Every structure is written in C-alpha cells, then in structure tokens.
Coordinates of C-alpha atoms and ligand atoms in Angstrom, one line a residue:
M163 CA 0.0 0.0 0.0
T164 CA 1.3 3.5 -0.8
E165 CA 2.0 5.7 2.1
I166 CA -1.2 7.6 3.2
R167 CA -0.6 11.3 3.8
S168 CA -4.0 12.7 3.0
I169 CA -7.5 11.5 3.7
G170 CA -10.7 12.5 2.0
I171 CA -13.8 12.5 4.2
L172 CA -17.3 12.4 2.7
G173 CA -19.6 14.4 5.0
G174 CA -18.6 17.4 7.0
G175 CA -20.6 17.0 10.3
Q176 CA -19.2 16.5 13.8
L177 CA -17.9 13.0 13.1
G178 CA -15.9 14.4 10.2
R179 CA -14.7 17.2 12.4
M180 CA -13.4 14.8 15.1
L181 CA -11.9 12.5 12.5
S182 CA -10.0 15.5 11.0
V183 CA -8.6 16.4 14.5
A184 CA -7.5 12.8 15.1
A185 CA -5.8 12.7 11.6
S186 CA -4.0 16.0 12.2
R187 CA -2.5 14.6 15.4
L188 CA -0.9 11.8 13.3
G189 CA 0.5 14.3 10.9
L190 CA -2.1 13.6 8.2
R191 CA -4.2 16.1 6.3
C192 CA -8.0 15.8 5.7
H193 CA -10.0 17.1 2.8
V194 CA -13.7 17.3 3.6
Y195 CA -16.5 17.0 0.9
E196 CA -19.8 18.3 2.0
P197 CA -22.7 19.8 0.1
G198 CA -24.1 21.8 3.1
A199 CA -22.8 23.5 6.2
A200 CA -19.6 21.8 7.4
P201 CA -18.5 22.0 11.0
A202 CA -15.6 19.7 9.9
G203 CA -14.4 22.4 7.4
D204 CA -13.2 24.5 10.3
V205 CA -10.5 22.0 11.3
A206 CA -9.7 20.3 8.0
H207 CA -6.9 21.1 5.6
A208 CA -9.3 21.6 2.7
L209 CA -13.1 21.8 2.2
T210 CA -15.1 21.2 -1.0
T211 CA -18.6 22.6 -0.8
A212 CA -20.4 20.9 -3.7
P213 CA -23.3 18.5 -4.3
Y214 CA -22.6 14.8 -4.7
E215 CA -23.7 15.1 -8.4
D216 CA -20.8 17.5 -9.2
V217 CA -18.5 15.3 -11.3
A218 CA -15.7 17.8 -11.6
A219 CA -15.7 18.6 -7.9
L220 CA -15.7 14.9 -7.0
R221 CA -12.8 14.2 -9.4
Q222 CA -10.8 17.1 -7.9
F223 CA -11.5 15.9 -4.4
A224 CA -10.4 12.3 -5.2
D225 CA -7.3 13.4 -7.0
S226 CA -6.2 15.5 -3.9
V227 CA -6.2 12.6 -1.4
D228 CA -4.7 9.1 -1.0
V229 CA -7.7 7.3 0.5
I230 CA -11.4 8.2 0.9
T231 CA -13.6 7.5 3.9
Y232 CA -17.1 8.6 5.0
E233 CA -18.8 9.8 8.1
F234 CA -22.4 8.9 7.1
E235 CA -23.9 6.1 5.2
N236 CA -26.1 7.8 2.6
V237 CA -23.6 9.0 0.0
P238 CA -25.2 8.5 -3.4
T239 CA -24.0 5.4 -5.3
S240 CA -23.1 7.4 -8.4
A241 CA -20.6 9.5 -6.4
L242 CA -19.1 6.5 -4.8
D243 CA -18.6 4.8 -8.2
L244 CA -16.8 7.8 -9.6
L245 CA -14.6 8.2 -6.5
E246 CA -13.7 4.6 -6.3
S247 CA -12.4 4.6 -9.9
I248 CA -9.8 7.1 -8.7
R249 CA -8.9 6.2 -5.1
P250 CA -9.7 3.4 -2.6
I251 CA -12.7 3.8 -0.3
R252 CA -12.4 2.4 3.2
P253 CA -14.5 0.9 4.7
N254 CA -15.3 -1.0 1.5
R255 CA -18.3 -0.5 -0.6
H256 CA -19.9 -3.9 0.3
A257 CA -19.9 -2.9 4.0
L258 CA -21.5 0.4 3.1
A259 CA -24.2 -1.3 0.9
V260 CA -25.0 -3.8 3.6
S261 CA -25.6 -1.1 6.2
Q262 CA -27.4 1.4 3.9
D263 CA -30.4 -0.9 3.6
R264 CA -32.1 -2.4 6.6
L265 CA -33.3 -5.4 4.7
T266 CA -29.9 -6.3 3.2
E267 CA -28.4 -5.6 6.7
K268 CA -30.7 -8.0 8.5
T269 CA -30.4 -10.7 5.8
F270 CA -26.6 -10.4 6.0
L271 CA -26.6 -10.6 9.9
N272 CA -28.8 -13.7 9.9
G273 CA -26.6 -15.2 7.2
I274 CA -23.6 -15.1 9.5
G275 CA -25.5 -16.7 12.3
L276 CA -26.5 -13.6 14.3
L277 CA -29.9 -12.8 15.7
T278 CA -32.0 -9.8 14.6
A279 CA -35.5 -8.8 15.4
P280 CA -38.0 -10.8 13.3
F281 CA -38.5 -8.9 10.1
A282 CA -40.5 -8.8 6.8
D283 CA -39.9 -7.0 3.6
V284 CA -42.6 -4.4 2.9
P285 CA -42.3 -3.2 -0.7
D286 CA -45.9 -1.8 -0.8
Q287 CA -49.2 -1.4 1.1
A288 CA -50.5 -4.8 0.2
D289 CA -47.4 -6.5 1.7
L290 CA -47.7 -4.3 4.8
D291 CA -51.0 -5.9 5.8
A292 CA -49.5 -9.4 5.2
A293 CA -46.4 -8.5 7.1
I294 CA -48.3 -7.3 10.2
D295 CA -50.3 -10.5 10.2
R296 CA -47.0 -12.5 10.1
I297 CA -44.8 -10.4 12.5
G298 CA -47.7 -9.4 14.8
R299 CA -48.1 -6.3 16.9
P300 CA -46.4 -4.3 18.4
A301 CA -44.0 -3.8 15.6
I302 CA -41.9 -1.0 14.1
L303 CA -42.1 -0.1 10.4
K304 CA -38.8 1.4 9.2
T305 CA -37.9 2.7 5.8
R306 CA -35.1 0.5 4.3
R307 CA -32.9 3.4 3.5
M308 CA -32.0 6.9 4.8
G309 CA -33.2 6.3 8.4
Y310 CA -31.2 7.5 11.4
D311 CA -31.9 8.8 14.9
G312 CA -35.3 7.2 14.8
K313 CA -36.3 9.0 11.6
G314 CA -38.4 7.1 9.0
Q315 CA -39.9 4.9 11.7
V316 CA -43.5 4.2 12.7
R317 CA -44.6 2.3 15.8
I318 CA -47.4 -0.1 15.2
E319 CA -49.2 -0.5 18.5
D320 CA -51.1 -3.4 19.8
G321 CA -54.8 -3.1 18.9
G322 CA -54.2 0.0 16.7
G323 CA -56.1 0.7 13.5
P324 CA -55.0 0.3 9.9
V325 CA -51.4 1.3 9.1
E326 CA -50.4 3.4 6.1
W327 CA -47.3 2.3 4.1
P328 CA -44.8 5.1 4.3
G329 CA -44.4 5.5 0.6
A330 CA -40.9 4.0 0.4
P331 CA -39.6 0.4 0.5
S332 CA -39.6 -0.6 4.2
V333 CA -39.1 -3.4 6.6
L334 CA -41.4 -4.4 9.4
E335 CA -39.6 -5.4 12.6
G336 CA -41.1 -7.2 15.5
F337 CA -40.8 -5.2 18.7
V338 CA -37.9 -6.5 20.8
D339 CA -38.6 -6.6 24.5
F340 CA -35.1 -5.6 25.6
S341 CA -33.7 -4.9 29.1
A342 CA -30.9 -2.7 27.8
E343 CA -29.3 -1.3 24.7
I344 CA -25.5 -1.6 24.3
S345 CA -23.1 -1.0 21.5
V346 CA -19.6 -2.1 20.6
I347 CA -17.2 0.1 18.8
V348 CA -14.9 -2.2 16.9
A349 CA -11.9 -1.5 14.7
R350 CA -10.3 -3.8 12.1
G351 CA -7.0 -2.8 10.6
A352 CA -5.7 -3.3 7.1
D353 CA -3.8 -6.3 8.4
G354 CA -7.0 -7.9 9.6
R355 CA -6.3 -7.3 13.3
V356 CA -9.5 -6.7 15.3
A357 CA -9.7 -4.5 18.4
A358 CA -12.9 -3.6 20.2
F359 CA -13.6 -0.9 22.8
D360 CA -15.5 -1.8 26.0
P361 CA -19.3 -2.1 25.3
G362 CA -21.2 0.9 26.4
L363 CA -24.7 1.1 27.8
N364 CA -26.9 3.5 25.7
V365 CA -30.0 5.4 26.6
H366 CA -32.1 6.8 23.8
R367 CA -35.0 9.4 24.0
G368 CA -37.2 10.0 21.0
G369 CA -34.9 7.8 19.0
I370 CA -31.9 9.9 19.7
L371 CA -28.9 8.7 21.8
R372 CA -28.8 10.7 25.1
T373 CA -26.1 9.0 27.2
T374 CA -23.5 6.2 26.9
T375 CA -22.1 4.7 30.1
V376 CA -19.0 2.6 30.5
P377 CA -18.6 0.1 32.0
C378 CA -22.0 -1.0 30.9
G379 CA -22.7 -3.0 34.1
L380 CA -23.6 -6.2 32.3
P381 CA -22.2 -9.6 33.2
A382 CA -18.8 -10.4 31.6
G383 CA -20.3 -13.3 29.6
L384 CA -22.6 -10.9 27.8
T385 CA -19.9 -8.2 27.1
T386 CA -17.7 -10.9 25.7
D387 CA -20.5 -12.1 23.5
A388 CA -21.1 -8.6 22.3
V389 CA -17.4 -8.2 21.4
L390 CA -17.3 -11.5 19.6
I391 CA -20.4 -10.6 17.6
A392 CA -18.8 -7.3 16.5
G393 CA -15.7 -9.2 15.5
R394 CA -17.6 -11.7 13.5
I395 CA -19.3 -8.9 11.6
V396 CA -16.2 -7.0 10.6
N397 CA -14.4 -10.2 9.6
A398 CA -17.3 -11.3 7.4
L399 CA -17.2 -7.9 5.6
D400 CA -13.4 -7.9 5.3
Y401 CA -13.8 -4.5 6.9
V402 CA -11.1 -1.8 7.4
G403 CA -12.0 1.0 9.8
V404 CA -14.2 1.5 12.8
M405 CA -17.8 0.2 13.0
G406 CA -20.5 0.8 15.6
V407 CA -22.6 -2.3 16.4
E408 CA -25.9 -1.6 18.3
L409 CA -27.3 -4.5 20.3
F410 CA -30.4 -5.2 22.3
V411 CA -29.9 -7.2 25.5
T412 CA -32.8 -9.8 25.9
G413 CA -33.5 -12.9 27.9
A414 CA -32.7 -14.9 24.8
G415 CA -29.3 -13.2 24.4
L416 CA -28.0 -10.4 22.3
I417 CA -29.9 -9.2 19.2
V418 CA -28.2 -7.0 16.6
N419 CA -30.2 -3.8 16.0
E420 CA -28.0 -2.2 13.4
I421 CA -24.5 -1.6 12.3
A422 CA -22.9 1.7 11.3
P423 CA -19.9 1.5 9.1
R424 CA -18.2 4.5 10.7
V425 CA -17.3 6.1 14.0
H426 CA -20.4 6.2 16.1
N427 CA -21.9 8.6 18.7
S428 CA -21.9 5.9 21.3
G429 CA -18.1 5.7 21.0
H430 CA -17.5 9.3 21.9
W431 CA -16.6 8.2 25.5
T432 CA -13.4 6.8 24.1
Q433 CA -12.0 10.3 23.8
A434 CA -11.8 10.5 27.6
G435 CA -11.6 6.8 28.4
C436 CA -8.7 5.4 26.2
A437 CA -5.2 6.2 25.1
V438 CA -6.4 5.9 21.5
D439 CA -10.0 6.9 20.8
Q440 CA -12.4 5.7 18.1
F441 CA -11.5 8.6 15.8
E442 CA -7.8 7.9 15.8
Q443 CA -8.4 4.2 15.6
H444 CA -10.4 4.7 12.4
I445 CA -7.7 7.0 10.9
R446 CA -5.1 4.4 11.8
A447 CA -7.0 1.6 10.2
I448 CA -7.8 3.4 6.9
A449 CA -4.2 4.7 6.7
G450 CA -2.8 1.2 7.0
L451 CA -1.2 2.0 10.4
T452 CA -1.1 -0.3 13.4
L453 CA -4.2 -0.1 15.6
G454 CA -3.6 1.6 19.0
D455 CA -4.3 0.8 22.6
G456 CA -8.1 1.1 23.1
R457 CA -8.2 -0.3 26.6
R458 CA -10.4 1.7 28.9
H459 CA -8.6 3.3 31.8
V460 CA -11.4 5.2 33.6
D461 CA -15.2 5.1 34.0
V462 CA -17.0 7.5 31.7
V463 CA -20.5 8.8 31.1
M464 CA -21.0 10.5 27.7
E465 CA -23.9 12.9 27.5
N466 CA -25.0 14.4 24.2
L467 CA -25.9 18.1 24.2
I468 CA -29.0 18.3 22.0
G469 CA -30.7 21.5 21.0
D470 CA -30.9 24.0 23.9
E471 CA -29.0 21.7 26.2
I472 CA -26.1 23.7 24.8
D473 CA -27.1 26.2 27.5
R474 CA -25.4 23.9 30.0
V475 CA -22.0 24.9 28.6
P476 CA -21.1 27.4 31.3
E477 CA -21.9 24.9 34.1
L478 CA -20.0 22.1 32.3
L479 CA -17.0 24.4 31.7
A480 CA -16.7 24.6 35.5
M481 CA -17.4 21.0 36.3
P482 CA -14.5 18.8 37.6
G483 CA -13.9 15.7 35.3
A484 CA -15.9 17.1 32.4
Q485 CA -14.3 16.9 29.0
L486 CA -16.4 19.2 26.7
H487 CA -16.7 18.8 22.9
L488 CA -18.6 21.5 21.0
Y489 CA -19.2 21.1 17.2
G490 CA -19.1 24.7 16.2
K491 CA -22.7 24.5 14.7
G492 CA -25.0 27.5 14.2
A493 CA -28.5 27.6 15.7
A494 CA -29.5 25.1 18.4
R495 CA -32.5 23.6 16.7
P496 CA -34.5 21.0 18.6
G497 CA -33.0 17.5 18.1
R498 CA -29.8 18.9 16.7
K499 CA -26.6 17.5 18.2
M500 CA -24.6 20.5 19.3
G501 CA -21.9 18.8 21.3
H502 CA -21.2 16.3 24.0
V503 CA -19.5 16.0 27.3
N504 CA -17.5 13.1 28.7
L505 CA -17.8 12.9 32.4
I506 CA -15.0 10.9 34.0
A507 CA -15.3 9.4 37.4
P508 CA -13.2 11.4 39.9
Ligands
AMP781 P1 -32.8 2.6 15.1 O1 -32.9 3.8 14.2 O2 -33.2 1.3 14.3 O3 -31.5 2.4 15.8 O4 -33.9 2.7 16.2 C1 -33.8 3.8 17.2 C2 -34.3 3.2 18.5 O5 -35.6 2.7 18.5 C3 -33.4 2.1 19.0 O6 -32.3 2.5 19.7 C4 -34.4 1.4 20.0 O7 -34.5 2.1 21.2 C5 -35.7 1.6 19.3 N1 -36.0 0.4 18.5 C6 -35.6 0.2 17.2 N2 -36.0 -1.0 16.7 C7 -36.6 -1.6 17.7 C8 -37.2 -2.9 17.8 N3 -37.3 -3.8 16.8 N4 -37.8 -3.2 19.0 C9 -37.8 -2.4 20.1 N5 -37.2 -1.1 20.0 C10 -36.6 -0.7 18.8

C-alpha cells in the first residue's frame, strides 16, 4: 500500500470534524467534501462545498487525497462509483451497501448466524398488511434506507387501527422486549487485526442517543459475546476501519439492531476513556497504520448536548472531570446534536 498522507472525508458533520482532528495529530491532512454547512471544514486542511452530483468537484477531491472514507452512510452510489475509480474507499463498498439498507443488513446478519428482530420485507401497502399478520403487533415499520436517529420509523401499536405504508420500501420489525441497549465500537486494521472498545450502555430518548455509560454494568459473559459478535461482523465484511454495532440485550441473548460503518456517537466516550480513541483508531485503520491501545482506563458517562442543552456549557466548563466537545454548529434547533460532554469518574 502506498503511504497515506492525505484523507478524503465524505460528509462534514461533527464526526468528520473529530476524524480530522485525530488525523492531524498523526500528521495527516484531511479534505472534507460536504454539500451543506460543514463543521468539519473549520478544522480540516481543505473543504469542498459541492453537491454529490458535481462530477468535476468529485474528481478534484479524489485526486487530492490518498484514501477516501465517509462519516455517514447515505452517500449516493453514483458519487461512490466515480470516487472509487480514482482512489480506494475504506471501509469497503460492500460494508456500506449492507448497512445502507435495513433489509440487506438483517439478511446479512442472519446469514452469518447472528440474531436480529424478526422482520418482513414491505415493498408496498399490500405487503404491509400481510407482514403485520405475520410479525404481529407491536412492531416497528422502518424505511429500508435513509433512516437515522429514529427518523423514518412508525410504531405499530397493539390493537391499533390500519397502518399506512410510508411510501418507500420498508421493513417491518417485530418489537424487541429488551432490558438494555448496548453498543460495541470495533476496529479492524488493514492487516486484519481486530480491536474492540468496551461495550457501552446506551439510553435513547425520542430515537436519539442521550447517554452512553462505560462500564455498561452487564455480566462479563454478555460483554464478551457482544465483542465476539462485533468481531464476526467486521471479519465477514473484510472490513477496514471503525464500526458501531448496536445490540439489544434480551432474555434470549444479544440481538443486533443495526451496524454503522463509521465512527459512532456511542463511541465518543473513548476520547476520555482510552489512550487511543475511536477517531484515531479509524484513521489508523484506513491509513494502514497499526491499531492503537483502546483499553479503557477510567469510567465515563458521555452525555449528548442536544438543542438548547447547549445552554449547559457554562456549568460544564466549571465541572470537575468534564471533557467538553462542541461542534461549532450554528443555531441550536430541537433535536440537533450541538456537542457532547464526557464525564469521567473522579
Ligand atoms: P434505530 O434507528 O433502528 O437504531 O432505532 C432507534 C431506537 O428505536 C433504538 O435505539 C431502540 O431504542 C428503538 N428500536 C428500534 N428498533 C426496535 C425494535 N425492533 N424493538 C424495540 N425497539 C426498537
């Protein structure tokens, strides 16, 4: 592999921003490509502001970097095809395709022997009625693509009335009666070495992650299972980079909710908890460098600062053990992730 000096990042949000900072610490430069506002542009070497349909801008971007990565899953296929003809994309296209589509994702996970919620393909209204009959209520209807933070999801309650198909290909998922939600942030290097961070306990509200706590407080057998599941997924995909694997804890064991082929909000605690955090681990992996030491050395609670929770900043600035990360975004709209704080145990 040629020496990597420059990394292209598709997407200019907070994940791209924190990836750029991590890359800069390793002496690498980042070029961010983002059609809209780009908090990552403030800290990257270069920023291209152009739509994903701009062939000339995509070419220039690819020519200027040694490897291309992404901070979100929904980059259009046509852009990826063009970029990949010029520079390698890591994590690979197959991993991206699997995680972009909830139906493909669940089929893949079952295919490698992992449990998911029971699910049914719902290509149209007629199939929705049949799917509800088969899966039963309560259930959750999710669009196959473009869903995140609970968007594109409809809860189908017990005893509720008729349900309208959301107008896009969807999957119906049986409702999982879980006792906890955890996630594993796992890294796989270009040499195939796998390293996982400690599983974190996640609390969501309104479909959005609010807090991640490590250690997660589950028995060692379960956390080992969680790490083995994450390892099985990245090996099966011949993956290079960091992945977030979200799991439901149930009486019947661990059920995979979804995988994210990128650094993940539930891995932000690693910035305060580990010598090498998820952002640096991702950069190391895609740059072909040796993975770092991701062992946890302190207990951490990560809290997202969403919308007007940004008003807590003065208090957090003065709080012992609080490591604050602000994303440099504009207005604090409801539901918008403005920053996070890692609270380390004294
Ligand atoms: P997702 O966008 O698929 O990660 O879903 C967002 C959140 O909705 C999850 O973190 C869970 O809290 C909840 N959720 C999603 N799918 C299910 C399911 N099949 N059963 C129960 N809760 C779910």
